[in-house]
Every structure is written in structure tokens, then in C-alpha cells.
Backbone as numpy.savetxt, mean C-alpha at the origin, in Angstrom:
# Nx Ny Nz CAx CAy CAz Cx Cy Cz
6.42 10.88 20.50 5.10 10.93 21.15 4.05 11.26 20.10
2.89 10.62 20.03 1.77 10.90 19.11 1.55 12.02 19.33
0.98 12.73 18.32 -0.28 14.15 18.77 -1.02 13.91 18.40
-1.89 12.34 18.07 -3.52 12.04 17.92 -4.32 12.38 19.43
-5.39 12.19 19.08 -6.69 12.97 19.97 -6.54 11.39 20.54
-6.84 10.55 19.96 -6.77 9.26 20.22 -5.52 8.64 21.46
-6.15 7.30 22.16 -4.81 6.92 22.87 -3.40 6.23 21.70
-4.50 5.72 20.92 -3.10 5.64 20.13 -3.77 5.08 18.15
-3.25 6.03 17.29 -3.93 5.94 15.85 -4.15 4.39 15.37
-4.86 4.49 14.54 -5.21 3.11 13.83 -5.13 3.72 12.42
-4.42 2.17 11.37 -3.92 1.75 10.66 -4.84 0.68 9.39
-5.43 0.70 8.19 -5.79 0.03 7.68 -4.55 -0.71 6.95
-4.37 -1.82 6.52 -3.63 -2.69 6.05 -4.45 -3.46 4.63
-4.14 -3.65 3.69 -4.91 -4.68 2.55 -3.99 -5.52 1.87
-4.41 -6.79 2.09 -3.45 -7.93 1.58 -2.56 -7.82 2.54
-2.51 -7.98 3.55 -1.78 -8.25 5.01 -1.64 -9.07 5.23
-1.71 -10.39 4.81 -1.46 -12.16 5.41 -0.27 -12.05 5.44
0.48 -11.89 4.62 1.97 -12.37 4.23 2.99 -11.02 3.71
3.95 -11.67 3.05 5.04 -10.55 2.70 4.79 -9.01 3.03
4.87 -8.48 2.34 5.26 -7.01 2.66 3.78 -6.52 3.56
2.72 -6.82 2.97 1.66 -6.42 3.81 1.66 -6.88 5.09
2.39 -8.10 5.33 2.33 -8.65 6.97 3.28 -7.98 7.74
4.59 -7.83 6.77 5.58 -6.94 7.48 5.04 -5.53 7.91
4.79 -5.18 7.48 4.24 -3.35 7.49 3.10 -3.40 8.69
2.11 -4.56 8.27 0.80 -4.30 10.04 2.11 -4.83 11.34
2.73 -5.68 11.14 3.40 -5.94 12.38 4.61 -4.36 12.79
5.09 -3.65 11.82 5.82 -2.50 12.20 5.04 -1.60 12.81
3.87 -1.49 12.06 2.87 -0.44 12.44 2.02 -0.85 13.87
1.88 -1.88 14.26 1.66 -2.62 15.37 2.84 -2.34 16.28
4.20 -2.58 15.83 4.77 -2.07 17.15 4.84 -0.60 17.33
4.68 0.49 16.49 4.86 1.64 16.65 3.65 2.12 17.01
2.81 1.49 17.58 1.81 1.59 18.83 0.12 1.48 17.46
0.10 1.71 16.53 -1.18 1.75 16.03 -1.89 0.36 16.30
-3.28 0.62 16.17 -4.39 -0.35 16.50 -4.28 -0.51 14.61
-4.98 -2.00 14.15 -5.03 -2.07 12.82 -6.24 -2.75 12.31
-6.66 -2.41 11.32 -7.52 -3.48 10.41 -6.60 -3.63 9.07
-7.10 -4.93 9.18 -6.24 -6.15 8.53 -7.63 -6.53 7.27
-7.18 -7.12 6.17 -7.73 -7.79 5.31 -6.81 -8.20 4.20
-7.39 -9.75 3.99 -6.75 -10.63 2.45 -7.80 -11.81 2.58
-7.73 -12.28 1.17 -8.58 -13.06 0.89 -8.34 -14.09 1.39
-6.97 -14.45 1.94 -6.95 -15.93 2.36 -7.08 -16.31 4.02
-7.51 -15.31 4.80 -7.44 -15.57 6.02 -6.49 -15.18 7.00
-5.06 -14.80 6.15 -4.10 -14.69 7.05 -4.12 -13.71 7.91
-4.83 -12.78 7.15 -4.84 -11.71 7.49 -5.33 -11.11 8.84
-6.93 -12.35 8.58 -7.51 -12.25 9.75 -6.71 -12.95 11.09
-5.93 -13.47 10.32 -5.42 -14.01 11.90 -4.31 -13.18 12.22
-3.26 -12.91 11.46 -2.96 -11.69 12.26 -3.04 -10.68 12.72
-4.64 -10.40 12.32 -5.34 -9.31 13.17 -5.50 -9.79 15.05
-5.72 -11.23 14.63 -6.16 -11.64 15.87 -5.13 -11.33 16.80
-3.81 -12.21 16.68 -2.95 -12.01 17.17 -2.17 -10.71 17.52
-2.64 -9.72 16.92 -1.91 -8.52 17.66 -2.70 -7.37 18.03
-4.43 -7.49 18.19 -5.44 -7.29 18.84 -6.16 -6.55 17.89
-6.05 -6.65 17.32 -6.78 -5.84 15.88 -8.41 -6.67 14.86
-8.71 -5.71 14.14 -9.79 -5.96 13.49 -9.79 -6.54 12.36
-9.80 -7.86 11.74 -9.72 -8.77 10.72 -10.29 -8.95 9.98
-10.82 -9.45 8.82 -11.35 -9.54 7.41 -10.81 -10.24 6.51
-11.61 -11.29 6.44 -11.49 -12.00 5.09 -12.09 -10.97 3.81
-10.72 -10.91 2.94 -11.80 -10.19 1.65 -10.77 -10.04 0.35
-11.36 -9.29 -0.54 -10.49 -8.99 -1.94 -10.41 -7.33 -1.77
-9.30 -6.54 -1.94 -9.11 -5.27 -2.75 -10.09 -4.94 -3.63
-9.94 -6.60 -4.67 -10.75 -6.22 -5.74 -12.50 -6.22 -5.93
-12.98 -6.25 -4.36 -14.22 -6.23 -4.36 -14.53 -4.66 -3.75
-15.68 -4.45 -3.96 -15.80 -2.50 -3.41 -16.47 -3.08 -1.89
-17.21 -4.32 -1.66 -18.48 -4.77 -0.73 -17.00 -4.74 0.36
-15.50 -5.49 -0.17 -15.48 -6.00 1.56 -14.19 -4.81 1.35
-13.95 -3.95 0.88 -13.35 -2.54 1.27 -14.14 -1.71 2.13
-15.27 -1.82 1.69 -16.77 -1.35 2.69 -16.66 -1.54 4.07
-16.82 -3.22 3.75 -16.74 -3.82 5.11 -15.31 -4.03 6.25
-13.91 -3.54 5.72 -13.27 -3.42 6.17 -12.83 -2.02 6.75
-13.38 -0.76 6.26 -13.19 0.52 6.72 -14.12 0.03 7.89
-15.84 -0.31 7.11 -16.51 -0.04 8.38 -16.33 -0.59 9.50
-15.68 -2.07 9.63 -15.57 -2.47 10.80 -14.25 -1.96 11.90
-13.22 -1.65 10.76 -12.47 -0.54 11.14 -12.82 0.56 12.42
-13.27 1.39 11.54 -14.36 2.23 12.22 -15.35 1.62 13.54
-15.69 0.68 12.93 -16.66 0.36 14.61 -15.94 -0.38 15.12
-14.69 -0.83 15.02 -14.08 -1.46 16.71 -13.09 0.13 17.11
-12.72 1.08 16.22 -11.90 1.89 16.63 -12.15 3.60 16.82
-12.82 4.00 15.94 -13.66 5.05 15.93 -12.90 6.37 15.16
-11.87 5.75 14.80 -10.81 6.35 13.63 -9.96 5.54 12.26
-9.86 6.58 11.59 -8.57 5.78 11.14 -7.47 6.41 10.39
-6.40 6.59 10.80 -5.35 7.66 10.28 -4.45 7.41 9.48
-4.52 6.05 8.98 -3.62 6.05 8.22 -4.18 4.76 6.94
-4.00 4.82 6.01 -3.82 3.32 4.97 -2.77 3.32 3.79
-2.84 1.50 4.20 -1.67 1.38 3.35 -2.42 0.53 2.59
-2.36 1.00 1.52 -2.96 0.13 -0.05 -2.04 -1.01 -0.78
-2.12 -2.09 -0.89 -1.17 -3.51 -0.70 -2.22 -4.21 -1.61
-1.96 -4.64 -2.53 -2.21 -5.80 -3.28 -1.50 -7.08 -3.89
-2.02 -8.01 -4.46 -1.41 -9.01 -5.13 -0.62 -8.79 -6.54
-0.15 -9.72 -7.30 0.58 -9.16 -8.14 -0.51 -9.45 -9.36
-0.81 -9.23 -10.60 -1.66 -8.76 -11.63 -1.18 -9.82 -12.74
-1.56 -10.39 -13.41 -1.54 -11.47 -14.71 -0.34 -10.89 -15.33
0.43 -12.01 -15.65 1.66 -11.40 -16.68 1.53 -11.95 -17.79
2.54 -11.62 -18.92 2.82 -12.54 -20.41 2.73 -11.40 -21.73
3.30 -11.92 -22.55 3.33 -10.95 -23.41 2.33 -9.56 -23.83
2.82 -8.56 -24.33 2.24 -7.41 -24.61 0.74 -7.68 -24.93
1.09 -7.95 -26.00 -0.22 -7.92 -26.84 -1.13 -9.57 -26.57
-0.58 -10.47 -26.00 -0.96 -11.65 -25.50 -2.22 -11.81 -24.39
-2.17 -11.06 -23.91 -3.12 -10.71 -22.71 -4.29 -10.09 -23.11
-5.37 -10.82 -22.83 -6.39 -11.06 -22.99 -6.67 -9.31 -22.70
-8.26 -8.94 -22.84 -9.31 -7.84 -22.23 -9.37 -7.90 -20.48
-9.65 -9.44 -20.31 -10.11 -9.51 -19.23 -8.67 -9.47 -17.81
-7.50 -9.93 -18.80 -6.27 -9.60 -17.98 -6.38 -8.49 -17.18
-6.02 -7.14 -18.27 -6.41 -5.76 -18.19 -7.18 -5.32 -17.07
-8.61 -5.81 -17.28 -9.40 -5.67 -16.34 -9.00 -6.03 -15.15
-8.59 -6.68 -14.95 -8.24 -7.48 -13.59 -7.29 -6.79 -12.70
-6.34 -6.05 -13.78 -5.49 -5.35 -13.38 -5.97 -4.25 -12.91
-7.04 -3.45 -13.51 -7.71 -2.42 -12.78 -8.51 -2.53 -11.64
-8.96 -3.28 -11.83 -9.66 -3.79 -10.60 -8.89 -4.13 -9.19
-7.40 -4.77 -9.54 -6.44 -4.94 -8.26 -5.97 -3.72 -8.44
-5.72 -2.75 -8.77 -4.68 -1.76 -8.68 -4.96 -0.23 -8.46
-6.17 0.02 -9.41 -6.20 1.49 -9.38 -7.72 1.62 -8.69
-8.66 0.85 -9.21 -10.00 1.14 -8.69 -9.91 1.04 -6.60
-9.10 -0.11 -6.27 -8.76 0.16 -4.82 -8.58 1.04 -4.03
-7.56 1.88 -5.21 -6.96 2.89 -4.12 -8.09 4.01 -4.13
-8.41 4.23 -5.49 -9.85 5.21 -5.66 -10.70 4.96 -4.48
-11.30 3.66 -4.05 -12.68 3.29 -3.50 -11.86 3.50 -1.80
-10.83 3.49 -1.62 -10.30 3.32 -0.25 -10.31 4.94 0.05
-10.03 5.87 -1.12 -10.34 7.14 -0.63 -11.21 7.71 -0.27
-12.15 6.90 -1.34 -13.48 7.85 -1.13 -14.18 7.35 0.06
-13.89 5.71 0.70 -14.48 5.31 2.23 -13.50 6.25 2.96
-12.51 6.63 3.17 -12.04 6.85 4.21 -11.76 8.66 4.61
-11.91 9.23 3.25 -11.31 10.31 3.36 -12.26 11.24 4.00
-13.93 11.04 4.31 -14.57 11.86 5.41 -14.12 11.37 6.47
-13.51 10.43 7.01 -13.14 10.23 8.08 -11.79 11.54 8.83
-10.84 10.96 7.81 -9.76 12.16 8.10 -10.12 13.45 8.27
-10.69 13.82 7.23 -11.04 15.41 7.19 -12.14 15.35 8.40
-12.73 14.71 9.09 -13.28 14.99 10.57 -12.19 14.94 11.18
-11.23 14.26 11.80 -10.01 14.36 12.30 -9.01 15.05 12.20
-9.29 16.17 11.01 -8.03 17.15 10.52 -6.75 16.55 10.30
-6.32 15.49 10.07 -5.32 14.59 9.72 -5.53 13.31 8.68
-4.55 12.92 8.40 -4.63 11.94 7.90 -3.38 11.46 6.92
-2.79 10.25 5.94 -1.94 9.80 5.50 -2.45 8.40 4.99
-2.33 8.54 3.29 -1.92 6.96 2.73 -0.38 6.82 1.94
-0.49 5.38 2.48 0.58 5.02 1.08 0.39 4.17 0.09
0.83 3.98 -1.10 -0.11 3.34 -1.85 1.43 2.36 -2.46
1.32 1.08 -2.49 2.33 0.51 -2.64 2.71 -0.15 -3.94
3.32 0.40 -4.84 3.25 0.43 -5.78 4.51 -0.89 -6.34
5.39 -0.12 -7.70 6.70 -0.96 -7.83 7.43 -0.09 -8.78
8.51 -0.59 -8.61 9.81 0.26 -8.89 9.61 0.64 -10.65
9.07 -0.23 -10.99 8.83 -0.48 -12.72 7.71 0.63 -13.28
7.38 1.39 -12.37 6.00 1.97 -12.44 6.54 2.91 -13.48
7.94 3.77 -13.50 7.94 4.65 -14.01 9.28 4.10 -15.23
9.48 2.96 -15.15 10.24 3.13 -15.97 10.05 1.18 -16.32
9.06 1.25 -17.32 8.15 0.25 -18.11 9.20 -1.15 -18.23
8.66 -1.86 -17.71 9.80 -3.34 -17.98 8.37 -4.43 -19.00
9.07 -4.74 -19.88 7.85 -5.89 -21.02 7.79 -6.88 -19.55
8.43 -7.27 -19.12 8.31 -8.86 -17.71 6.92 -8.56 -17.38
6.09 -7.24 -17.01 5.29 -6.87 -16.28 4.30 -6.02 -16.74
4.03 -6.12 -17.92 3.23 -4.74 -18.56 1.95 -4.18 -18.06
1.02 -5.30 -17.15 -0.21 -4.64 -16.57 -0.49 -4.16 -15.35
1.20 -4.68 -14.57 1.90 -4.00 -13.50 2.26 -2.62 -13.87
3.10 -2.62 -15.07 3.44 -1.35 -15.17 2.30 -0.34 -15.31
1.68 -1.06 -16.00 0.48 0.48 -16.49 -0.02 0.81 -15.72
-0.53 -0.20 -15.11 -1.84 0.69 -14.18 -0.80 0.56 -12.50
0.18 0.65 -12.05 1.02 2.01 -11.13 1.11 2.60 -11.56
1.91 2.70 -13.06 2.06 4.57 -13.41 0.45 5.38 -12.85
-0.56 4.63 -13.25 -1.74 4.98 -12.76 -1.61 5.53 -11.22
-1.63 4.80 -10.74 -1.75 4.95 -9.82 -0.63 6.23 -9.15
0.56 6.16 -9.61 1.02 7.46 -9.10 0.14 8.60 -9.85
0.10 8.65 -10.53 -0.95 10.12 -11.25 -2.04 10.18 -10.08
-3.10 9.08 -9.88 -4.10 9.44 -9.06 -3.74 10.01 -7.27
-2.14 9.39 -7.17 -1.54 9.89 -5.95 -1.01 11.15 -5.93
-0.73 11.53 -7.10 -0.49 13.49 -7.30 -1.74 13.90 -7.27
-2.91 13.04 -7.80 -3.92 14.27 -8.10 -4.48 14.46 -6.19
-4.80 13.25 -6.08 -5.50 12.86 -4.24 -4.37 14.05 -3.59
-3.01 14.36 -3.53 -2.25 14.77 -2.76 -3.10 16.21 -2.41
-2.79 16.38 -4.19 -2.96 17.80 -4.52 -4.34 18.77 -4.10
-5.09 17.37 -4.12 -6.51 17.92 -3.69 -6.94 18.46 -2.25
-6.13 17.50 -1.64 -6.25 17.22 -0.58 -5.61 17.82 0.94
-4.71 18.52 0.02 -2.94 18.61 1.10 -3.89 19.78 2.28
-4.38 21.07 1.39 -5.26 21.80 2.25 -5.85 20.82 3.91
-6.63 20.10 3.65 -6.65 19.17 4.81 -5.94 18.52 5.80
-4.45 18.60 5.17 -3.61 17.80 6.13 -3.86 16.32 6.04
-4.46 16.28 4.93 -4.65 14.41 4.37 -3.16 14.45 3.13
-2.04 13.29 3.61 -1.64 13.27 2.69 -1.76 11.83 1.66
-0.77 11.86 0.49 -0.81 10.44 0.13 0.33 10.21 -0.77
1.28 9.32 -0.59 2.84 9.34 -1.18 2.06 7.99 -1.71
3.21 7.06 -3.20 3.93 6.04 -3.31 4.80 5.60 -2.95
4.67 4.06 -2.62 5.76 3.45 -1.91 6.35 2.67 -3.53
7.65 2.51 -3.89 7.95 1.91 -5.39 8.93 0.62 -4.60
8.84 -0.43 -4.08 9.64 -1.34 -4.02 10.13 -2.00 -5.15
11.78 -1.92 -5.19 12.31 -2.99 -6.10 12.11 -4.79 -6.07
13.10 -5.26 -6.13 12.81 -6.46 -5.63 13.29 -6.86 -4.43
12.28 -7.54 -3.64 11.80 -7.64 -2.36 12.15 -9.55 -1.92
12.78 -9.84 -0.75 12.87 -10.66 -0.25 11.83 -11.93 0.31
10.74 -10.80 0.04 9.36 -12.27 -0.01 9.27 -13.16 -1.07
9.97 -12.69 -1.99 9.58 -13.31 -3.60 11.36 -14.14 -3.53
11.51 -15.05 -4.34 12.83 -15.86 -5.23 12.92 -15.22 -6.11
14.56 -14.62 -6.15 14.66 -14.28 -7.46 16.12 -14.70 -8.21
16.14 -14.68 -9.14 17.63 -15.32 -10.17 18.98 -14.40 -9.61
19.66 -15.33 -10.23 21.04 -15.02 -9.71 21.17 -13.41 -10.83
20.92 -13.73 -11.65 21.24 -12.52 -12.69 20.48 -11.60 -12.34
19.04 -11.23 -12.01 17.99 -10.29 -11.30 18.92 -9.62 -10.43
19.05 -10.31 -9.20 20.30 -9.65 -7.95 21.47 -9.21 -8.77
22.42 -9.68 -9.73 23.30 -8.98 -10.55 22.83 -7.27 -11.21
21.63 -7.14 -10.95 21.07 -5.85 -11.57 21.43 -4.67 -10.68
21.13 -5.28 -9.36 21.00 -4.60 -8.21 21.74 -3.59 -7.85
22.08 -2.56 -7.79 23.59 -1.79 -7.27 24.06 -2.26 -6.04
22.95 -2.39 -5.03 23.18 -2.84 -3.64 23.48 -4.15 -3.69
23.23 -5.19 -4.69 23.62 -6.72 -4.35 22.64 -7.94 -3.98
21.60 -6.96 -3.44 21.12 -8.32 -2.57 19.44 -7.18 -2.77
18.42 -8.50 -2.72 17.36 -7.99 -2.77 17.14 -7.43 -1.22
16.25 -6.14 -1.59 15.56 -5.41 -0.25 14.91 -6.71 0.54
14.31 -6.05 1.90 13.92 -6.95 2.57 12.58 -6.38 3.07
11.68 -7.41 3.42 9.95 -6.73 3.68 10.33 -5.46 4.70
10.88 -5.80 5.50 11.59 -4.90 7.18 11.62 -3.65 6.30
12.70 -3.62 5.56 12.98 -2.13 4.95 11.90 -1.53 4.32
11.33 -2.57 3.70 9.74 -2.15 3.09 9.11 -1.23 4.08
8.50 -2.00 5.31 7.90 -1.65 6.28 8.20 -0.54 7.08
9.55 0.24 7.48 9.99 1.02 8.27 9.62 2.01 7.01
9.83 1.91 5.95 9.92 3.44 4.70 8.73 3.34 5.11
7.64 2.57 4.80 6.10 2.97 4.73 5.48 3.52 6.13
5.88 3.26 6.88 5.56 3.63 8.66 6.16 5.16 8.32
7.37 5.15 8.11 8.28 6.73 8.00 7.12 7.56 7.15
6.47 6.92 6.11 6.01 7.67 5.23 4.63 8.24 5.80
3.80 7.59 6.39 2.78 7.98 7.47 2.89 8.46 8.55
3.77 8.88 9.21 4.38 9.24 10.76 4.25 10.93 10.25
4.23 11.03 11.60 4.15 13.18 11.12 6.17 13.22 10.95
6.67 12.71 11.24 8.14 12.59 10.65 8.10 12.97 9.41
7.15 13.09 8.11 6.78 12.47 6.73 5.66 13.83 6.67
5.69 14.75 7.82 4.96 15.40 7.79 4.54 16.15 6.11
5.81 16.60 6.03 5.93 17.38 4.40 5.85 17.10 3.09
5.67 15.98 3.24 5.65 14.74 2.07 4.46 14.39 1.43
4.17 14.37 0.18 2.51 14.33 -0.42 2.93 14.21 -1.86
2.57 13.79 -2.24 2.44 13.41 -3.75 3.60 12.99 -4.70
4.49 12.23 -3.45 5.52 12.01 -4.05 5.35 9.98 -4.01
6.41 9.37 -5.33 6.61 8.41 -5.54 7.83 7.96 -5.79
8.04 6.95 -3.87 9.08 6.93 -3.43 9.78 5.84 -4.28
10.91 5.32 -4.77 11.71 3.98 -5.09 12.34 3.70 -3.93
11.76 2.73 -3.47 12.89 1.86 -2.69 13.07 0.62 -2.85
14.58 0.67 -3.72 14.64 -0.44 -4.98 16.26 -0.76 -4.76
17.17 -0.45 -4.11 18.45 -0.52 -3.99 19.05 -0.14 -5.21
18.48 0.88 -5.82 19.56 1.48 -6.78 18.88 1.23 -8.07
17.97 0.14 -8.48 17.98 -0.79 -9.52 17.52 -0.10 -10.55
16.68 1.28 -10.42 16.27 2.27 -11.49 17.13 3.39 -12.27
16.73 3.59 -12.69 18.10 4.38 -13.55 18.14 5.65 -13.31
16.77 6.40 -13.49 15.93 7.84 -13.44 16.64 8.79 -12.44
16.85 9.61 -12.67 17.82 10.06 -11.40 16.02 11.32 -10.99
């Protein structure tokens, strides 16, 4: 049973059209939350439509339609208790190969988001005395793979700014974990990749989606500034 003031909490979602972001608004949709939805390609908005929620065409990487997606948030719902921070994947190719503007790009999808999503949302919570993000990161965050280097950097980022937000914050009853997915069943991957695996077989968006719901639920009550792997084994780090 909820203990929101509300008949039932609402949910921001970003990059929600598809894979893991579509999985996660549809879990969080059945576990009763109202949602706003946004991705640049539309999908998003339509599966807002379809499961009665508030839609948005937009980018992460713009600050105007993060704006415009809290606020409309906010004016069809009049809360919002939870976000899950979801982006696209960031320019790859060698180390030193990658341009300035790569880099950039990478900050701009990755760390400046989650920053600008706090600072829209977090007077909200602290009026509500509650609150919870997750910020969806990848398994590589903490333990650097060359395949991915502007992935890697800026999550490790991003978990640091999720200890510091926790830490700041916990007083409030606002929390904010990492979600670290390994490799995930929305994507193709090589026969030898899955050979890495301990478990065998790549995770699936579903499993994605239930950890990240678990991780926002007062179930998750105790939980703050931590950065979860859910990777089937594939990290080493104990």
C-alpha cells in the first residue's frame, strides 16, 4: 500500500521510447504510478499516451525540454516522487581518437542531466518530504573498459555526483542510488560478450525495470548513495 498524500505517486522517465527506459515507465505504470515520459523520437510520447500519462518530445541533452518535461509533469499531476534518469549511449572509438566535441557530448548526455533534473525537481520533493532518483548508469562505470571510454568517464561521474546528491540530501528523505546494468537484452551482442557473463545469457530490460522500481519504492527505503551492478556477475570488484 502507498503512504503518498497522493491517490497514487508519479514517476518521471527520460529516454522512455524504447529499451530499458520503455521497460521501467511500463513497470512503474503497473505498480500504480502516473508518469511523464520524454525522448527525442516520439516514442515516448506515445507511450505516455497509451498508459495515460504526460508525454514529450525532447533531448536529456537540452536544459529547455527537461524544463518542459518536469513542468508539464507538474501541471498534469501536481507531484513528482520519483525519477529515473535514462539516456542514450555517448560516441565511441579510440582513447585519444575522439574528438573535444565527442567529450562534450558526453557531458551533456550524462552528467549535466542528472545535475539539471535535480535542481528542477528537488523543491518539489522537499515540499512533499519524500522523494527518490535513480540514475541509470553501466556496469563499466567503475571498472574502465577502452570499448567505451566516454561512457566510462563521465558514469564514474555520475556516481560521485550520486554520493554527493545522497549525502546532501538524505536529511530530507530525498534519496538517489545508481542503477549499473551489464549487458542488457535490448542491444545484440557476440557470442564471446555472453561467454563473459557468469550467468550466461544477457540481463533482460524486465530485470532492469523491477531493480529500478525496487530502488524507488519505500521497500529501498534505506538505500542512498549507493551504485547498484546489475550485470549477471560480469564485474569483478567484489
Amino acid at each position: 500500500m502507498s503512504t503518498h498524500s497522493s491517490p497514487s505517486p508519479v514517476a518521471i522517465v527520460t529516454a522512455a521510447g524504447r529499451g530499458m527506459g520503455a521497460a521501467i515507465a511500463r513497470e512503474l505504470h503497473a505498480r500504480g504510478y502516473r508518469l511523464g515520459l520524454m525522448s527525442p523520437s516520439g516514442s515516448a510520447r506515445a507511450l505516455a499516451t497509451e498508459l495515460g500519462g504526460f508525454g514529450l518530445d525532447g533531448s536529456v541533452s537540452q536544459a529547455d525540454d527537461l524544463q518542459a518535461l518536469v513542468r508539464g509533469t507538474l501541471d498534469a499531476f501536481g507531484r513528482v516522487d520519483a525519477v529515473v534518469n535514462h539516456t542514450g549511449h555517448p560516441p565511441k572509438g579510440d582513447l585519444l581518437d575522439l574528438a573535444d566535441d565527442a567529450w562534450l557530448a558526453g557531458d551533456q548526455m550524462m552528467v549535466l542531466p542528472v545535475l539539471r533534473m535535480a535542481r528542477l525537481v528537488t523543491p518539489a520533493m522537499l515540499a512533499q518530504g519524500k522523494g527518490a532518483f535513480v540514475n541509470i548508469s553501466t556496469f563499466a562505470a567503475f571498472e574502465p573498459s577502452l570499448k567505451f571510454p566516454i561512457s566510462c568517464t563521465y558514469r564514474a561521474a555520475v556516481g560521485a555526483f550520486t554520493k554527493l546528491y545522497a549525502d546532501r540530501y538524505a536529511p530530507n528523505n530525498i534519496r538517489m542510488n545508481a542503477l549499473l546494468p551489464g549487458y542488457v537484452d535490448s542491444l545484440d551482442h557476440k557470442p564471446e560478450t555472453l561467454g563473459s557473463i557468469p550467468m550466461g545469457r544477457p540481463g533482460s530490460v524486465q530485470e532492469i525495470a523491477r531493480t529500478a522500481a525496487f530502488l524507488l519504492s519505500d521497500d529501498a527505503g534505506y538505500i542512498t548513495g549507493q551504485n547498484l551492478r546489475v550485470d549477471g556477475g560480469v564485474t569483478r570488484g567484489v
